Coordinates of C-alpha atoms in Angstrom, one line a residue:
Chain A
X159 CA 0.0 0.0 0.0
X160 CA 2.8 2.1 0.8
X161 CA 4.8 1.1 -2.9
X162 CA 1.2 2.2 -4.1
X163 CA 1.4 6.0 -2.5
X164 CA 4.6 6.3 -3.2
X165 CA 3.9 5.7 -7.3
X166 CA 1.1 8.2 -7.0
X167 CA 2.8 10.7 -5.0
X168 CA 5.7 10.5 -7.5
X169 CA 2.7 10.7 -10.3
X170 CA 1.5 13.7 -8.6
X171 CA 4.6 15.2 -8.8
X172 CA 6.1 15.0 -11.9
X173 CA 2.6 16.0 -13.1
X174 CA 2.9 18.9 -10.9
X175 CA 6.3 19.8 -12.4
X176 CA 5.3 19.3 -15.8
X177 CA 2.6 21.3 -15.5
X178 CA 4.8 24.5 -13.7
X179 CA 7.2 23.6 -17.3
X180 CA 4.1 24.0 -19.7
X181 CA 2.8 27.3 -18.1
X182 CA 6.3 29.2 -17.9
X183 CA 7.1 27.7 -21.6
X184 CA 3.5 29.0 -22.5
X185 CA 4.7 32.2 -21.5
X186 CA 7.6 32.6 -22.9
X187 CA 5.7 31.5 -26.2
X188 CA 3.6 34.3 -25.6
X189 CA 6.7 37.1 -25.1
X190 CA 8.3 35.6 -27.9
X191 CA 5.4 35.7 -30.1
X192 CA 4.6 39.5 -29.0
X193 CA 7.9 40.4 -30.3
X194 CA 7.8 38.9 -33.4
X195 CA 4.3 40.5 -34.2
X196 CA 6.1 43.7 -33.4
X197 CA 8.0 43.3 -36.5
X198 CA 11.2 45.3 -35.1
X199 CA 12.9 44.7 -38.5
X200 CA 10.2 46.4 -40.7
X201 CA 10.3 43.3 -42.5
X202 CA 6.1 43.0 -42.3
X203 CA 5.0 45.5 -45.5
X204 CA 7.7 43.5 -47.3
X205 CA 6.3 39.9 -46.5
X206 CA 2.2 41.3 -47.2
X207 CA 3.4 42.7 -50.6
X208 CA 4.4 39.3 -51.4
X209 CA 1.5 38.1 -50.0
X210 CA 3.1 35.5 -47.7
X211 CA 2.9 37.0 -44.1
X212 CA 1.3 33.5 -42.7
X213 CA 4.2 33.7 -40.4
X214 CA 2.9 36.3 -38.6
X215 CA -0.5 34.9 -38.3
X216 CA 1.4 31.9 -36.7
X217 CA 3.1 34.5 -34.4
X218 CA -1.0 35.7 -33.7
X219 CA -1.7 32.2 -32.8
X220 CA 1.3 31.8 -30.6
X221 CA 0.7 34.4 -28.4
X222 CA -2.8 33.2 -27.5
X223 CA -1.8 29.7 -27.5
X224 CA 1.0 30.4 -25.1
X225 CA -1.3 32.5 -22.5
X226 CA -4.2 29.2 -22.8
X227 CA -1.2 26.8 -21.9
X228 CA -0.5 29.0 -19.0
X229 CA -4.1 29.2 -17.5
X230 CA -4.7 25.8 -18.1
X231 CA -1.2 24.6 -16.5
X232 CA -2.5 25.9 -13.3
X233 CA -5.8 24.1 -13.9
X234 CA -3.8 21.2 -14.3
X235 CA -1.9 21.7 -10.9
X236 CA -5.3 22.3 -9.1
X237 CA -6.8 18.8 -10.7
X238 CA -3.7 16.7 -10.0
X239 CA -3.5 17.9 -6.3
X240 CA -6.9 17.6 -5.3
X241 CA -7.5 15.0 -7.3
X242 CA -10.7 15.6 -9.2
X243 CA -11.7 13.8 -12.4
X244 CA -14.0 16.8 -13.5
X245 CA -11.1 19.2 -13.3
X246 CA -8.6 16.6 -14.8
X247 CA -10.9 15.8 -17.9
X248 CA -11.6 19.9 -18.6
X249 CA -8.2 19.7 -18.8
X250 CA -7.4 16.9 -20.9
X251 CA -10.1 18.3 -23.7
X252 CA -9.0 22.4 -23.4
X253 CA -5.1 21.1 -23.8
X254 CA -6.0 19.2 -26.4
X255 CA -7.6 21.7 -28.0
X256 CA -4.6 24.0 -27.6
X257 CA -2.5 21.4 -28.6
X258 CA -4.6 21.6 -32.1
X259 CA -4.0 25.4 -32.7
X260 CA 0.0 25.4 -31.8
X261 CA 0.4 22.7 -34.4
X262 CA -1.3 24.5 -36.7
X263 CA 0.6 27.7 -35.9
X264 CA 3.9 25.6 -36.0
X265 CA 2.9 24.0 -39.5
X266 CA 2.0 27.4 -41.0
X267 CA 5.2 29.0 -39.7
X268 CA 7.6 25.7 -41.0
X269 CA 5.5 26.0 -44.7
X270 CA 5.5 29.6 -45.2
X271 CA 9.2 30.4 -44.3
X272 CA 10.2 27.4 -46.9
X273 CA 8.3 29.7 -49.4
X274 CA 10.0 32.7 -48.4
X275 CA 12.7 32.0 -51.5
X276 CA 15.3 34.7 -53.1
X277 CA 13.2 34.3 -56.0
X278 CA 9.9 35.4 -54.4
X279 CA 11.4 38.5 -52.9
X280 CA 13.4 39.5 -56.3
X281 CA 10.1 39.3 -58.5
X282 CA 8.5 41.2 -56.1
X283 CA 11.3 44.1 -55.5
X284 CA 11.1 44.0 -59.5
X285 CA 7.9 44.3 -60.2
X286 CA 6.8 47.0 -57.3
X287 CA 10.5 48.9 -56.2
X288 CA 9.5 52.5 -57.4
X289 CA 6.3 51.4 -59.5
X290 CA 4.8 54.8 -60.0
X291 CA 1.1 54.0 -58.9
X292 CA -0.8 57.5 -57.4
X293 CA -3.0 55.6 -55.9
X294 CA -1.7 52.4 -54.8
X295 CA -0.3 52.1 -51.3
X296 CA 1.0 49.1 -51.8
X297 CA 3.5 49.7 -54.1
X298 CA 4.7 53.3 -51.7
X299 CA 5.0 50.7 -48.7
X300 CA 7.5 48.1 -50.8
X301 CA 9.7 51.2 -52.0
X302 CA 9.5 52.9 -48.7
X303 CA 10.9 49.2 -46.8
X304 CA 13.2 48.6 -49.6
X305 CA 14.8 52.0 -49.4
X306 CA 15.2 51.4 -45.7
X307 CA 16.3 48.3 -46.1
X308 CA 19.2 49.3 -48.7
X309 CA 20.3 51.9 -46.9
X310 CA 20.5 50.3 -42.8
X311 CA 22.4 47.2 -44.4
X312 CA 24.4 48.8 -46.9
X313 CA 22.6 46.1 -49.6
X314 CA 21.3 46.6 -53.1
X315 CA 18.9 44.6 -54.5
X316 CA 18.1 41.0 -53.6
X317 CA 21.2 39.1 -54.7
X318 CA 23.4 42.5 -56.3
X319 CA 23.0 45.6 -58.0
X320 CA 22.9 43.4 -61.3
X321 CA 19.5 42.3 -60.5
X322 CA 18.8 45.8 -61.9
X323 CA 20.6 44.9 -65.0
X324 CA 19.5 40.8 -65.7
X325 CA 15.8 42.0 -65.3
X326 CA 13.8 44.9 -66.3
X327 CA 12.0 46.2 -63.8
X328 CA 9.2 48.7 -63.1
X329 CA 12.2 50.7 -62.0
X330 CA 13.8 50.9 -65.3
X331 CA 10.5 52.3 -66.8
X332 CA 11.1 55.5 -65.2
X333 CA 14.8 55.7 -64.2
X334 CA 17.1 55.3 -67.6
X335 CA 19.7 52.8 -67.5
X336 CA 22.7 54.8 -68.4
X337 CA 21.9 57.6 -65.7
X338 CA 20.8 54.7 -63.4
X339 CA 21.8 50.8 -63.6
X340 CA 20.9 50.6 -60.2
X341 CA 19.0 53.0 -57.0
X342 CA 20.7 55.6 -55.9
X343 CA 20.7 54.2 -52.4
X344 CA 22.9 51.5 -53.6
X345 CA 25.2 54.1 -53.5
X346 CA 27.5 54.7 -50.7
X347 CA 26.4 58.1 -48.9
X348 CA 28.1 60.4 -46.7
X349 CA 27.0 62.0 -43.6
X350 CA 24.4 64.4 -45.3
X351 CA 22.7 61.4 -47.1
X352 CA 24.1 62.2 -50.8
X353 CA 26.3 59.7 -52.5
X354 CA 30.2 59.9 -52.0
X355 CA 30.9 59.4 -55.8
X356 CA 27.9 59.5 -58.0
X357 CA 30.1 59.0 -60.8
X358 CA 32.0 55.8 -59.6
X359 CA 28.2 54.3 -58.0
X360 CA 27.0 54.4 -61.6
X361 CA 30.5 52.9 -62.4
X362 CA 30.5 50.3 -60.0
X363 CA 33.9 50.5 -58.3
X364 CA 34.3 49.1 -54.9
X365 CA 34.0 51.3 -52.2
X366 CA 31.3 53.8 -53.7
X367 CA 28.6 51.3 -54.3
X368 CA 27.0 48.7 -51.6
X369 CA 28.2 45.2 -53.8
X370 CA 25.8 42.9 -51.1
X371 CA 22.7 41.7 -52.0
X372 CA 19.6 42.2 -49.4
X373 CA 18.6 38.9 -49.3
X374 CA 20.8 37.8 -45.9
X375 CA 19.2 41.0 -44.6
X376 CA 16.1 39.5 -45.1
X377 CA 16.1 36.0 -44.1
X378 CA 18.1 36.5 -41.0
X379 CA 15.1 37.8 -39.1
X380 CA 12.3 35.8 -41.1
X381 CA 14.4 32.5 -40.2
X382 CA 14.7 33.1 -36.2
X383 CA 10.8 34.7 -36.4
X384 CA 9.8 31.0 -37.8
X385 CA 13.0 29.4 -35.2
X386 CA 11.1 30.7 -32.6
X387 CA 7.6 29.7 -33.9
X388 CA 8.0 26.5 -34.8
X389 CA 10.4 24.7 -33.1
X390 CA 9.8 26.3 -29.8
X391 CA 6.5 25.6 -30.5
X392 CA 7.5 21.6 -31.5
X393 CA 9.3 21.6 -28.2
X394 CA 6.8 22.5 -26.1
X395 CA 3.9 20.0 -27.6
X396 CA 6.5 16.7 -27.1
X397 CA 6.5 18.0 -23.6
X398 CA 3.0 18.7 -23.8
X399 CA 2.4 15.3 -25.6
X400 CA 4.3 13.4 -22.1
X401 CA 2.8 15.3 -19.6
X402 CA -1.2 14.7 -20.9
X403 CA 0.0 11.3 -21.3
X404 CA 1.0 11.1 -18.1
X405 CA -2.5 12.8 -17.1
X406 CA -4.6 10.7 -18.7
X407 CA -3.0 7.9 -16.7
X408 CA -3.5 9.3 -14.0
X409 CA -7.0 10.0 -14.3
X410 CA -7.6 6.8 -15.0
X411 CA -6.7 6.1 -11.9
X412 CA -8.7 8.1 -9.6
X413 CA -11.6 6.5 -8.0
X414 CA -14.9 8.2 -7.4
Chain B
X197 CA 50.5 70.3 -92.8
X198 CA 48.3 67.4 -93.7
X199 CA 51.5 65.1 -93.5
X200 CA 53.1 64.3 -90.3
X201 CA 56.0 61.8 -91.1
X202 CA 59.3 63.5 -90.5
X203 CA 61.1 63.9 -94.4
X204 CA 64.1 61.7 -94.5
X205 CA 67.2 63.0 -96.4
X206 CA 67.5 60.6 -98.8
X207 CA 63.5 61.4 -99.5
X208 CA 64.7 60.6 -103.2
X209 CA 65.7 56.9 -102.6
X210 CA 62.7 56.3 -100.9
X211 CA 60.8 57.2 -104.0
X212 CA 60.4 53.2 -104.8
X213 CA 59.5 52.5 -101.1
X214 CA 56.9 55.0 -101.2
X215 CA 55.5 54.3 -104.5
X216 CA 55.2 50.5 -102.7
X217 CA 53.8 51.7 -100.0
X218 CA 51.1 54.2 -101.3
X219 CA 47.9 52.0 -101.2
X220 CA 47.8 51.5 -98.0
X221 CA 49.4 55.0 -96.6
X222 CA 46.9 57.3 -97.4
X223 CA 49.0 58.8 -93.9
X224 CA 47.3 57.3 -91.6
X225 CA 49.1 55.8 -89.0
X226 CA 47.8 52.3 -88.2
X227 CA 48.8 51.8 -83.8
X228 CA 49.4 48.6 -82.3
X229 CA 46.1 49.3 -79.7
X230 CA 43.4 47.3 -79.5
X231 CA 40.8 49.4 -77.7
X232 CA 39.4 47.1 -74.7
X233 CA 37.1 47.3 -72.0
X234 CA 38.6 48.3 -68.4
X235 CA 39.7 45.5 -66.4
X236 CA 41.1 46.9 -63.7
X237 CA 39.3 48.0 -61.5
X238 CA 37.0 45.4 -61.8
X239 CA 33.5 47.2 -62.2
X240 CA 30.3 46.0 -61.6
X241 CA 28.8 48.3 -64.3
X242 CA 31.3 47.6 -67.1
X243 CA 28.6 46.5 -69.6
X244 CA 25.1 47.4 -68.5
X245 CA 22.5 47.2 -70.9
X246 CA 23.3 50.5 -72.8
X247 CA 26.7 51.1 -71.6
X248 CA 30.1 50.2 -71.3
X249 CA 33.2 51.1 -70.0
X250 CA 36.5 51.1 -72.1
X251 CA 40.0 51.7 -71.3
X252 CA 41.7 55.5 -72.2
X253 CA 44.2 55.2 -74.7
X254 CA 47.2 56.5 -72.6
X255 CA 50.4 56.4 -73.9
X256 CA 48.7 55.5 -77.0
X257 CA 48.6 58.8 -79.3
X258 CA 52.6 60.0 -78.2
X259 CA 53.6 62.8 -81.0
X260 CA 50.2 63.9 -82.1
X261 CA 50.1 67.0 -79.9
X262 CA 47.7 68.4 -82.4
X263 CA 45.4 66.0 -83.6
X264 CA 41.8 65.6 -82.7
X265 CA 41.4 61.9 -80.8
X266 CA 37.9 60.8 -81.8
X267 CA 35.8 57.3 -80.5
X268 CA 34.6 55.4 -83.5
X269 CA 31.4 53.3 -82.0
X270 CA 29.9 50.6 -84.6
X271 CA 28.2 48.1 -85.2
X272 CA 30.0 44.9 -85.7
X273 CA 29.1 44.2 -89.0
X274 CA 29.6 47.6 -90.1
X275 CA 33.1 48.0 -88.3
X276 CA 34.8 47.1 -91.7
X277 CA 33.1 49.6 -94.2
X278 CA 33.7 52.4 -92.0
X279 CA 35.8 55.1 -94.1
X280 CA 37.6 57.0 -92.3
X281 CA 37.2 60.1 -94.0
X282 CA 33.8 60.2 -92.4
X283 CA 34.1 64.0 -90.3
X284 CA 32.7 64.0 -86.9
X285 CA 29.7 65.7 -86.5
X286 CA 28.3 65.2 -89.8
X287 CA 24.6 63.5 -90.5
X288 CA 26.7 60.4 -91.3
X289 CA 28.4 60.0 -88.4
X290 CA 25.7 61.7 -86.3
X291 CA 24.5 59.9 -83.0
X292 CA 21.2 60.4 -83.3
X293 CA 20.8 57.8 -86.5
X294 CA 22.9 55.4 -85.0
X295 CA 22.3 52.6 -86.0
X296 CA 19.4 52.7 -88.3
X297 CA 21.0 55.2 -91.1
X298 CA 24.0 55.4 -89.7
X299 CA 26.6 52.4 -89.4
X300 CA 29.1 53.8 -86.9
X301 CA 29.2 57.0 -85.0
X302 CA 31.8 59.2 -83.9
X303 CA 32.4 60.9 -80.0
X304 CA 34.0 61.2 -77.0
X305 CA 36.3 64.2 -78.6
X306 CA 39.3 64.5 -76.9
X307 CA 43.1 65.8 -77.3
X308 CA 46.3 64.5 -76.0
X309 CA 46.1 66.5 -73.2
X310 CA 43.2 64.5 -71.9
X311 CA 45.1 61.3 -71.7
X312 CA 48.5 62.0 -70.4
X313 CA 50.9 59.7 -70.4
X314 CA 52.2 57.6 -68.4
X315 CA 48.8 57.1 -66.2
X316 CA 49.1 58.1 -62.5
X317 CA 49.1 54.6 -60.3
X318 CA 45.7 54.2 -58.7
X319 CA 43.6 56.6 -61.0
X320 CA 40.9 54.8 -62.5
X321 CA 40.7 56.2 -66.1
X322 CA 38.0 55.2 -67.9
X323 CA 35.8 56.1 -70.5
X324 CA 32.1 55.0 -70.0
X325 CA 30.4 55.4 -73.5
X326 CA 26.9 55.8 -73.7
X327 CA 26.7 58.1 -70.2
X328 CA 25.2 61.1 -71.6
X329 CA 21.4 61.0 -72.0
X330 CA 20.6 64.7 -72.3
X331 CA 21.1 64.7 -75.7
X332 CA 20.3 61.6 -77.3
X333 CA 17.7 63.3 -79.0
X334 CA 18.7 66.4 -80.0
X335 CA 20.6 66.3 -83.6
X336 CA 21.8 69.7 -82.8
X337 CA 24.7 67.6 -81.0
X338 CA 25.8 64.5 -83.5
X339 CA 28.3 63.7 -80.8
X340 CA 26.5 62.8 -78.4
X341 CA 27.7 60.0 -76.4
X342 CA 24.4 58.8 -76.2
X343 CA 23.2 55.3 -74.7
X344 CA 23.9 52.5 -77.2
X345 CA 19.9 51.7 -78.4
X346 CA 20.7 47.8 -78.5
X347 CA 23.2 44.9 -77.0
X348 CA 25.1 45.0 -79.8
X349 CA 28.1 43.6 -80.4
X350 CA 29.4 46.6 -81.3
X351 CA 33.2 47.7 -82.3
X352 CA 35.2 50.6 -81.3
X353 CA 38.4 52.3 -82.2
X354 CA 39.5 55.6 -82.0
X355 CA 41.1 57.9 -84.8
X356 CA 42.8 61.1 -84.7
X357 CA 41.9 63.4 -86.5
X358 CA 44.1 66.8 -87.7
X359 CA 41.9 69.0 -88.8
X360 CA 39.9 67.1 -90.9
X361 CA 42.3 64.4 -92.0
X362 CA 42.7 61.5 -90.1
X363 CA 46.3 60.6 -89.0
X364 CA 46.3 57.8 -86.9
X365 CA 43.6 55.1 -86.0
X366 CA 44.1 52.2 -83.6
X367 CA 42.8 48.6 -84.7
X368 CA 39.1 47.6 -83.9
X369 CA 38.3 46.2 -81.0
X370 CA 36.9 42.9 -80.2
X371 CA 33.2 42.7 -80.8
X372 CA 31.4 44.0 -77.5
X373 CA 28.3 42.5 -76.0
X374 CA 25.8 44.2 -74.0
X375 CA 23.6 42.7 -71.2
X376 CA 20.0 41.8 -72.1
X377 CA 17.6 42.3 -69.3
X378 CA 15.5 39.1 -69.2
X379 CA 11.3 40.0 -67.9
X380 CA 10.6 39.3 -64.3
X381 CA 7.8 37.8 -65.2
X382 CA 10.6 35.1 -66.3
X383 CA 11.5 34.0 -62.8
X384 CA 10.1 31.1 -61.3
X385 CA 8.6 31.5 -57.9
X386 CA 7.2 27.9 -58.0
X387 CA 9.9 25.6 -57.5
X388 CA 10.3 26.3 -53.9
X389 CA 9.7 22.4 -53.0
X390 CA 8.8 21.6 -48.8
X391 CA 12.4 21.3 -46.2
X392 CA 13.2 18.1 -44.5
X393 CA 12.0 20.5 -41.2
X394 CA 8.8 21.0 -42.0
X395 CA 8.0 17.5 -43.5
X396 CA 9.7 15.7 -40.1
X397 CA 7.6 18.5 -38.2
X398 CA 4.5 17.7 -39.8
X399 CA 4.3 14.2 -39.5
X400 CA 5.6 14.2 -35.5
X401 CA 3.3 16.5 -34.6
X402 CA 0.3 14.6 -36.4
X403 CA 1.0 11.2 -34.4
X404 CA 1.9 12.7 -31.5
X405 CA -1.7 14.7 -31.6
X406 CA -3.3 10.9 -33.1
X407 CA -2.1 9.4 -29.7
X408 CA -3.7 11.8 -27.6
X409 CA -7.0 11.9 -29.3
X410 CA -7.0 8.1 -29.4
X411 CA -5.7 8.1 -25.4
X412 CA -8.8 10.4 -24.7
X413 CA -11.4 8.3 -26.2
X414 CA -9.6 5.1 -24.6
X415 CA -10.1 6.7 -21.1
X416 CA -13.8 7.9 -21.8
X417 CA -14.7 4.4 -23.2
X418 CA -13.5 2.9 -19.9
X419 CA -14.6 5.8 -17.4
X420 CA -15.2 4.3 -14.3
X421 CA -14.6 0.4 -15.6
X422 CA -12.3 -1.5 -13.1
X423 CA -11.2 -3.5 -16.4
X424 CA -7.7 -1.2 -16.7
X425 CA -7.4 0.2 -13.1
X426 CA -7.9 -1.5 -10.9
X427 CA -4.7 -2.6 -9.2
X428 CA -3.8 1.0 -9.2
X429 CA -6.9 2.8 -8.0
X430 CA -6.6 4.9 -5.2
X431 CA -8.8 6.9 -2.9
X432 CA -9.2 10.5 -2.0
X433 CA -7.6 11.3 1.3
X434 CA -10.5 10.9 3.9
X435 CA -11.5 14.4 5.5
X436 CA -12.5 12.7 8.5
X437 CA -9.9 10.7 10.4
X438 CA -11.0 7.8 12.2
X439 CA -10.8 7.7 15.7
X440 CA -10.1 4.9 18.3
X441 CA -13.6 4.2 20.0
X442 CA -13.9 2.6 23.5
X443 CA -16.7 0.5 23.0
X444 CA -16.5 -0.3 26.7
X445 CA -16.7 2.3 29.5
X446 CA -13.8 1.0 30.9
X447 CA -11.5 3.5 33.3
X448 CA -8.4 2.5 34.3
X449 CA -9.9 1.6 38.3
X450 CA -7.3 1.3 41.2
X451 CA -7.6 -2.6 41.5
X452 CA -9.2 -1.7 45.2
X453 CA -12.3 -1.2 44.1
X454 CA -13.5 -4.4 42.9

């Protein structure tokens, strides 16, 4: 009879444990998630030109996902304590349904970053950088995020200036090639915001031009966004998964 | 003086010579200079798709202090019928027809002072042709060094001029080729295929979620059956604790009493 405690004391308690793990992993989920929807890298009227910003409607889900898992972590704690079947079996079905919308926030995070290509972001900076639309704010927010882009990360283009040159662009309609083979904020600029050497930018010799493409720029914050989406997310369900496990034993167990 | 070979003293013996040699004198001067494109630095805009960049002739033109040294820009097909008698600035060698009416076109004026010799270490000196657009329309300026209108190939030498007689010329370049700009509308955006990641994520997460759901209807299908539990079952902690009754009134009693 002892043995018997014992087992369920130590049941108790690593379901106890477990359950403090889910609820300060469900809110760290939810900070994390906050501060990707913050977009502190201006990257967000880039991704909804594209029209691929399911990532942060995976970050949307995360945050509510990761404030559930903490209310219902102390639910947990309360039904494993006491013990009460009720209590246990709201919890099994809310966590389950929780568990539902993170994998679906983790899915859509893992899918859309792997269509998040070079490609996608090149035909887009093509066809919008500088599209002379009066009436299109779309096209004014990809410029406007381009041109800030270009000019915090001393970039050009997507993959080099000579994307300007392999592909015509709704750029070139307007700006003529020999005055402009690429933006002038692919140039280098001094203090006062005007290019060192406007003749050797058009040129193209080092040191008065920004050789990089943007693309590194780019991916470097969408890939730890969908890091911290997804796999965090992954994480926490496996120890999700083993600690309702563990629950559902134990509720099998109690007697009324 | 349209002639610019020093006379020799014995001009008369070299009557013969001269004779020989008058087909193909006409007194021009044909250099050992290939005109090429710059390749040091190395630029990024060296051919764009209506530029390029060539190399100045520098220590190219040495004695002609006075000549004019003109860029001939044509077409490679056309490079060999060019006659250099052609004058700069004429509706035959005007920009502005290039190429349709006119095969090759003549600019980038410049004297020997422009291209002194030898060239300073670590200037870059360059001539980008095709980097004036203000003019490309306006025939009031044939020498426009106007945008090239196609990718080419296109040839280029450079003549100098004194007066209007052409002294010297260098040899044609190599044919040059522009850049074609392909249409964005050619890049594929499709091909992005799924990561190992997100497939291995995916399918964990699916059984991992299949086990639950079929762990939750397992445990309502046996709610409350002893079938799976009961060895392990367990009871709530009684509130009440249970309490040693003394069924008999019995006192401890000094043993006197009895």
């Amino acid at each position: 009879m002892a043995k018997s405690d014992d087992c369920i004391h130590i049941l108790q308690g690593l379901l106890v444990f477990g359950n403090v793990v889910i609820g300060m992993c469900g809110i760290a989920l939810a900070a994390e998630c906050i501060y990707f929807v913050s977009d502190p890298h201006g990257l967000h009227s880039l991704l909804k030109a594209t029209e691929n910003d399911d990532i942060y409607a995976a970050a949307w889900i995360g945050i509510f996902v990761g404030f559930a898992l903490f209310a219902l972590s102390i639910l947990g704690i309360v039904g494993v304590i006491k013990p009460s079947r009720t209590l246990l079996l709201v919890y099994i079905i809310l966590m389950l349904i929780t568990f539902a919308f993170e994998m679906a926030s983790c899915i859509t995070a893992a899918t859309h970053r792997d269509f998040l290509t070079p490609n996608l972001f090149l035909k887009q900076m093509l066809e919008r950088y500088q599209k002379s639309e009066p009436a299109n704010s779309n096209g004014n927010e990809v410029t406007k995020t381009w041109d800030k882009l270009m000019i915090q990360n001393h970039c050009c283009g997507v993959l080099g200036p000579s994307d300007w040159q392999e592909y015509t662009s709704a750029f070139r309609l307007t700006h003529s090639d020999a005055d402009y083979p690429w933006p002038r904020k692919c140039c280098v600029v001094d203090a006062q915001g005007l290019p060192v050497n406007l003749d050797g930018c058009k040129l193209g010799v080092p040191g008065y031009y920004n050789s990089n493409g943007c693309y590194n720029a780019i991916s470097g914050p969408v890939n730890a966004h969908v890091w911290g989406v997804a796999w965090f997310g992954f994480a926490i369900l496996c120890w999700t998964f083993c600690v309702l496990l563990g629950t559902m034993f134990y509720w099998s167990g109690i007697e009324y | 003086h349209p002639h610019s070979r020093p006379r020799h003293p014995g001009a008369r013996t070299m009557l013969p010579l001269l004779l020989l040699l008058l087909p193909a004198a006409h007194g021009i001067v044909e250099l050992g200079y290939t005109p090429a494109l710059t390749k040091s630095p190395r630029l990024e805009g060296l051919t764009t798709t209506s530029t390029f960049v060539l190399e100045q002739p520098r220590c190219v033109f040495e004695g002609y202090n006075n000549a004019d040294i003109w860029l001939v820009v044509a077409l490679d097909k056309a490079a060999s019928t060019f006659n250099n008698t052609a004058g700069p600035g004429t509706p035959e060698t005007a920009f502005q027809g290039f190429p349709d009416s006119v095969p090759a076109y003549m600019t980038l004026n410049a004297t020997l002072a422009n291209y002194p010799c030898p060239k300073p270490a670590g200037d870059i000196t360059v001539l980008r042709v095709g980097s004036e657009t203000s003019c490309a329309q306006d025939v009031a300026r044939p020498t426009c060094n106007g945008p090239l209108p196609g990718p080419g190939p296109y040839r280029v030498k450079f003549l100098a001029l004194e007066g209007s007689e052409p002294v010297a010329e260098t040899a044609w370049s190599a044919p040059i080729m522009l850049r074609t700009a392909k249409s964005p509308s050619s890049i594929s955006t499709m091909d992005s295929g799924h990561s190992a990641g997100m497939i291995a994520l995916t399918t964990i997460l699916s059984i991992l979620f299949a086990i639950l759901l079929a762990g939750l209807v397992a445990m309502l299908v046996f709610w409350g059956s002893d079938s799976c539990g009961g060895s392990s079952t367990f009871s709530k902690p009684e509130s009440v604790t249970v309490r040693r009754y003394n069924t008999h009134h019995v006192y401890d009693q000094p043993s006197g009493r009895l």
